Short mmCIF file of C-alpha atoms and ligand atoms in Angstrom, two decimals:
data_model
loop_
_atom_site.label_atom_id
_atom_site.label_comp_id
_atom_site.label_asym_id
_atom_site.label_seq_id
_atom_site.Cartn_x
_atom_site.Cartn_y
_atom_site.Cartn_z
CA MET A 1 85.55 131.13 64.84
CA LYS A 2 83.45 128.01 65.16
CA PRO A 3 83.67 126.64 68.67
CA ARG A 4 83.86 122.90 68.77
CA PRO A 5 84.00 120.76 71.88
CA ALA A 6 87.07 118.59 72.24
CA ASN A 7 86.68 114.95 71.26
CA VAL A 8 83.71 115.69 69.00
CA PRO A 9 84.41 115.05 65.34
CA GLU A 10 83.52 117.78 62.87
CA LYS A 11 81.24 115.58 60.82
CA ALA A 12 78.82 112.84 61.67
CA GLY A 13 79.87 109.34 60.66
CA GLU A 14 78.84 108.02 57.28
CA GLU A 15 76.37 105.21 56.83
CA GLY A 16 78.14 101.88 57.28
CA ALA A 17 81.20 103.49 58.82
CA VAL A 18 83.53 101.42 60.98
CA PRO A 19 84.13 103.00 64.41
CA ARG A 20 87.71 104.21 64.81
CA HIS A 21 87.77 103.64 68.54
CA VAL A 22 85.71 101.04 70.39
CA ALA A 23 85.74 100.59 74.16
CA ILE A 24 84.29 97.59 75.94
CA ILE A 25 83.13 97.08 79.52
CA MET A 26 83.78 93.35 79.64
CA ASP A 27 81.16 92.37 82.19
CA GLY A 28 79.49 89.11 83.20
CA ASN A 29 82.34 86.67 83.79
CA GLY A 30 81.07 85.81 87.27
CA ARG A 31 77.50 85.20 86.12
CA TRP A 32 78.73 83.11 83.19
CA ALA A 33 80.54 80.84 85.67
CA LYS A 34 77.66 80.77 88.12
CA GLN A 35 75.24 79.60 85.43
CA ARG A 36 77.54 76.64 84.87
CA HIS A 37 78.22 75.95 88.56
CA LEU A 38 81.88 76.78 87.99
CA PRO A 39 84.16 78.94 90.14
CA ARG A 40 84.26 82.64 89.21
CA LEU A 41 87.91 82.18 88.23
CA GLU A 42 86.80 79.97 85.34
CA GLY A 43 84.56 82.79 84.13
CA HIS A 44 87.50 85.18 84.24
CA ARG A 45 89.68 82.67 82.34
CA ARG A 46 87.07 82.46 79.62
CA GLY A 47 86.84 86.23 79.75
CA VAL A 48 90.52 86.51 78.88
CA GLU A 49 89.96 84.17 75.93
CA ALA A 50 87.12 86.42 74.77
CA ALA A 51 89.38 89.45 75.09
CA ARG A 52 92.00 87.76 72.92
CA ARG A 53 89.40 86.79 70.32
CA ILE A 54 87.87 90.25 70.19
CA THR A 55 91.26 91.96 69.98
CA ARG A 56 92.05 89.89 66.89
CA ALA A 57 88.60 90.45 65.38
CA ALA A 58 88.88 94.21 65.92
CA ARG A 59 92.11 94.23 63.92
CA VAL A 60 90.46 92.32 61.09
CA LEU A 61 87.54 94.78 61.04
CA GLY A 62 89.91 97.72 60.76
CA ILE A 63 89.12 99.25 64.14
CA GLU A 64 92.00 101.59 64.91
CA ALA A 65 91.80 101.48 68.69
CA LEU A 66 90.22 99.06 71.13
CA THR A 67 90.04 99.91 74.81
CA LEU A 68 89.22 97.11 77.23
CA TYR A 69 88.10 97.67 80.81
CA ALA A 70 90.03 94.96 82.62
CA PHE A 71 90.17 96.25 86.22
CA SER A 72 88.41 99.28 87.62
CA SER A 73 89.60 101.42 90.51
CA GLU A 74 86.56 100.07 92.38
CA ASN A 75 87.39 96.40 91.72
CA TRP A 76 89.74 96.46 94.74
CA ARG A 77 86.54 96.08 96.75
CA ARG A 78 86.30 92.46 95.68
CA PRO A 79 87.50 89.64 97.94
CA GLU A 80 91.28 89.42 98.08
CA GLU A 81 91.25 85.99 96.46
CA GLU A 82 89.38 87.25 93.40
CA VAL A 83 91.67 90.29 93.06
CA GLY A 84 94.61 87.86 93.22
CA ASP A 85 93.04 85.67 90.54
CA LEU A 86 92.53 88.67 88.26
CA MET A 87 96.15 89.72 88.77
CA GLY A 88 97.28 86.19 87.95
CA LEU A 89 95.32 86.26 84.70
CA LEU A 90 96.76 89.65 83.80
CA ARG A 91 100.28 88.25 84.24
CA LEU A 92 99.44 85.28 82.01
CA PHE A 93 97.84 87.49 79.38
CA ILE A 94 100.87 89.74 79.07
CA ARG A 95 103.31 86.82 79.08
CA ASN A 96 101.37 84.81 76.50
CA ASP A 97 100.16 87.55 74.19
CA LEU A 98 103.01 90.02 74.05
CA ASP A 99 104.85 88.25 71.20
CA GLU A 100 101.70 88.33 69.09
CA MET A 101 101.22 92.03 69.78
CA VAL A 102 104.80 92.76 68.75
CA ARG A 103 104.41 90.62 65.62
CA GLU A 104 101.05 92.14 64.68
CA ASN A 105 102.38 95.69 65.01
CA VAL A 106 99.96 96.43 67.88
CA ARG A 107 100.57 99.56 69.92
CA LEU A 108 99.84 98.66 73.52
CA ARG A 109 98.58 101.38 75.86
CA VAL A 110 97.53 101.31 79.47
CA ILE A 111 95.02 103.71 80.96
CA GLY A 112 94.65 103.90 84.73
CA ASP A 113 97.16 103.90 87.55
CA TYR A 114 98.81 100.49 87.20
CA SER A 115 101.59 101.55 89.59
CA ARG A 116 99.30 100.31 92.38
CA PHE A 117 99.76 96.74 91.13
CA SER A 118 102.49 94.46 92.44
CA ALA A 119 106.06 95.23 91.36
CA ASP A 120 106.33 92.22 89.03
CA ILE A 121 103.18 93.23 87.15
CA VAL A 122 104.38 96.82 86.86
CA ALA A 123 107.64 95.47 85.39
CA LEU A 124 105.76 93.20 82.97
CA VAL A 125 103.52 96.06 81.82
CA ASP A 126 106.46 98.44 81.42
CA ASP A 127 108.31 95.85 79.37
CA ALA A 128 105.24 95.22 77.19
CA LEU A 129 104.80 98.96 76.62
CA ALA A 130 108.46 99.34 75.73
CA ARG A 131 108.44 96.38 73.34
CA THR A 132 105.42 97.69 71.44
CA ALA A 133 106.39 101.37 71.58
CA GLY A 134 107.92 101.32 68.10
CA ASN A 135 104.82 99.79 66.49
CA ASP A 136 102.49 101.89 64.40
CA GLY A 137 99.53 99.57 63.88
CA PRO A 138 96.23 99.25 65.74
CA ILE A 139 96.06 100.36 69.37
CA LEU A 140 95.08 98.04 72.19
CA ALA A 141 94.48 100.04 75.34
CA ILE A 142 93.93 98.13 78.56
CA ALA A 143 92.28 99.86 81.50
CA LEU A 144 94.08 98.79 84.67
CA ASN A 145 93.05 100.25 88.01
CA TYR A 146 91.22 102.79 85.87
CA GLY A 147 88.61 105.22 87.16
CA ALA A 148 87.36 108.13 85.07
CA ARG A 149 86.92 110.43 88.05
CA ALA A 150 90.49 109.80 89.23
CA GLU A 151 91.70 110.42 85.67
CA LEU A 152 89.93 113.81 85.62
CA ALA A 153 91.19 114.69 89.10
CA ASN A 154 94.75 113.91 87.97
CA ALA A 155 94.35 116.18 84.96
CA ALA A 156 93.04 118.98 87.21
CA ARG A 157 95.95 118.54 89.61
CA THR A 158 98.55 118.62 86.82
CA LEU A 159 97.03 121.75 85.28
CA ALA A 160 96.78 123.49 88.68
CA GLN A 161 100.46 122.74 89.24
CA GLN A 162 101.36 124.18 85.83
CA VAL A 163 99.42 127.35 86.63
CA ARG A 164 101.13 127.66 90.00
CA ASP A 165 104.53 127.19 88.35
CA GLY A 166 103.68 129.91 85.84
CA GLU A 167 103.92 127.52 82.89
CA ILE A 168 100.39 128.15 81.62
CA ALA A 169 97.72 130.83 82.07
CA ILE A 170 94.39 129.96 83.67
CA GLU A 171 92.63 131.34 80.58
CA SER A 172 94.46 128.86 78.36
CA ILE A 173 92.74 125.88 80.00
CA ASP A 174 90.06 124.61 77.67
CA GLU A 175 88.55 121.28 76.67
CA GLN A 176 91.55 120.44 74.48
CA THR A 177 93.98 121.10 77.32
CA ILE A 178 92.06 118.83 79.64
CA GLU A 179 91.87 116.16 76.99
CA GLN A 180 95.64 116.29 76.50
CA HIS A 181 96.06 115.41 80.17
CA LEU A 182 93.80 112.38 80.15
CA ASP A 183 95.20 108.86 79.93
CA THR A 184 93.57 108.56 76.51
CA HIS A 185 95.37 111.61 75.09
CA ASP A 186 96.85 109.69 72.16
CA LEU A 187 93.76 107.64 71.27
CA PRO A 188 91.22 108.57 68.58
CA PRO A 189 87.82 109.95 69.70
CA LEU A 190 85.68 107.25 71.28
CA ASP A 191 83.05 106.25 68.72
CA LEU A 192 81.41 103.21 70.28
CA LEU A 193 81.17 101.93 73.83
CA ILE A 194 79.86 98.42 74.41
CA ARG A 195 78.84 96.91 77.74
CA THR A 196 78.03 93.24 77.96
CA SER A 197 75.95 91.33 80.56
CA GLY A 198 72.79 93.41 80.48
CA GLU A 199 73.91 96.09 82.95
CA HIS A 200 73.12 99.61 81.84
CA ARG A 201 75.76 101.74 83.52
CA LEU A 202 79.22 103.11 82.86
CA SER A 203 80.82 102.13 86.18
CA ASN A 204 83.28 105.05 86.13
CA PHE A 205 84.61 104.25 82.63
CA LEU A 206 85.67 106.96 80.14
CA LEU A 207 83.17 109.54 81.42
CA TRP A 208 84.75 112.50 79.63
CA GLN A 209 85.51 110.58 76.46
CA SER A 210 81.98 109.21 76.07
CA ALA A 211 80.26 112.61 75.83
CA TYR A 212 79.17 111.89 72.23
CA THR A 213 79.94 108.20 72.01
CA GLU A 214 77.37 105.75 70.69
CA LEU A 215 76.40 103.37 73.50
CA LEU A 216 75.53 99.73 73.01
CA PHE A 217 74.33 97.51 75.83
CA VAL A 218 74.05 93.82 75.06
CA ASP A 219 72.75 90.99 77.24
CA THR A 220 75.50 88.56 76.20
CA LEU A 221 77.83 87.66 79.07
CA TRP A 222 81.40 88.61 78.23
CA PRO A 223 82.85 85.06 77.83
CA ASP A 224 80.20 84.44 75.14
CA PHE A 225 80.93 87.65 73.22
CA ASP A 226 82.39 86.51 69.91
CA GLU A 227 83.46 87.80 66.49
CA ALA A 228 79.88 87.77 65.22
CA ALA A 229 78.80 89.86 68.23
CA LEU A 230 81.52 92.40 67.48
CA ARG A 231 80.52 92.50 63.82
CA GLY A 232 76.93 93.05 64.96
CA ALA A 233 78.01 95.92 67.19
CA VAL A 234 79.97 97.54 64.36
CA ALA A 235 76.99 97.12 62.02
CA SER A 236 74.70 98.74 64.60
CA PHE A 237 77.13 101.65 64.83
CA GLY A 238 77.12 101.97 61.05
CA ARG A 239 73.33 102.35 61.00
CA ARG A 240 73.23 105.15 63.54
CA GLN A 241 72.94 108.76 62.65
CA ARG A 242 75.26 110.86 64.76
CA ARG A 243 74.42 114.53 65.05
CA PHE A 244 76.80 115.98 67.66
CA GLY A 245 74.20 118.58 68.54
CA GLY A 246 73.73 119.70 64.95
CA LEU A 247 71.01 118.76 62.51
C1 IPE B 301 83.84 91.38 84.61
O1 IPE B 301 83.08 90.32 85.10
C2 IPE B 301 85.29 91.23 84.96
C3 IPE B 301 85.80 92.23 85.90
C4 IPE B 301 85.09 93.17 86.48
C5 IPE B 301 87.21 92.16 86.19
P1 IPE B 301 82.49 90.32 86.56
O2 IPE B 301 83.44 89.65 87.48
O3 IPE B 301 82.09 91.69 86.98
O4 IPE B 301 81.21 89.41 86.36
P2 IPE B 301 79.80 89.58 87.06
O5 IPE B 301 79.35 90.98 86.85
O6 IPE B 301 80.01 89.27 88.50
O7 IPE B 301 78.94 88.57 86.38
C1 IPE B 302 83.05 97.14 85.42
O1 IPE B 302 82.40 95.98 85.83
C2 IPE B 302 84.53 96.96 85.48
C3 IPE B 302 85.11 96.01 84.54
C4 IPE B 302 84.48 95.35 83.62
C5 IPE B 302 86.53 95.83 84.66
P1 IPE B 302 81.93 95.76 87.32
O2 IPE B 302 81.30 94.44 87.36
O3 IPE B 302 83.06 96.00 88.26
O4 IPE B 302 80.87 96.94 87.52
P2 IPE B 302 79.69 97.10 88.55
O5 IPE B 302 80.26 96.88 89.92
O6 IPE B 302 78.67 96.06 88.22
O7 IPE B 302 79.18 98.48 88.32
MG1 MG B 303 80.38 92.73 86.89
#
């Protein structure tokens, strides 16, 4: 038997390949606004516009799944007013963009524990998930109150419970089992992770999933990230030689 780690494709990508699954840490809204002497909220508004633009562009490029980091489990540390602004924008985004997602056959997913959000947002998200559940097109996954360490802790807790209840044997727990209990269980392997704004860190995003992901850090602030930038990122991915530990 040939052991193969979970989430690692059998073969390296071909030259010029389009990544199946792209994740983006959409960073730099605040700095974008600051540079223009605008309130941070304006940066976040423009950030939502960028997210809309990139979601459409990803569909055109044939990317199967796009995961966007919208709110981390650490973003609660921000001033209450900013958290409120971000929640307001999330409401608007779902209200305004849901019809398009339904029409475009987009499968909406949420990763992270969005049950911590206010009841009206939880209801909006649940409704959006339900209305796109029958779609079979490209996946848009939004990370809401997402933290990779919490995601892994949840998986560990669920598996421990199953062992205690006699449903599974300890020996049966392997990388695949863990993967099946992550929020991303029904997404393709993560091929490319992009972070904008010049920061070079993962900020608790998709730690398990990014084990063999190609990383791309760009200086562009998120509101300025456009279709050409996404095409550039995909082209950069296509030029890379992935080895997955082999030769
Ligand atoms: C990213 O932009 C948006 C969220 C984290 C929600 P930031 O708000 O982090 O922008 P900077 O990093 O302060 O410029
Ligand atoms: C990461 O950006 C989270 C999102 C983009 C939603 P942050 O701006 O919160 O990350 P840090 O604090 O700079 O690491
Ligand atoms: Mg930031």
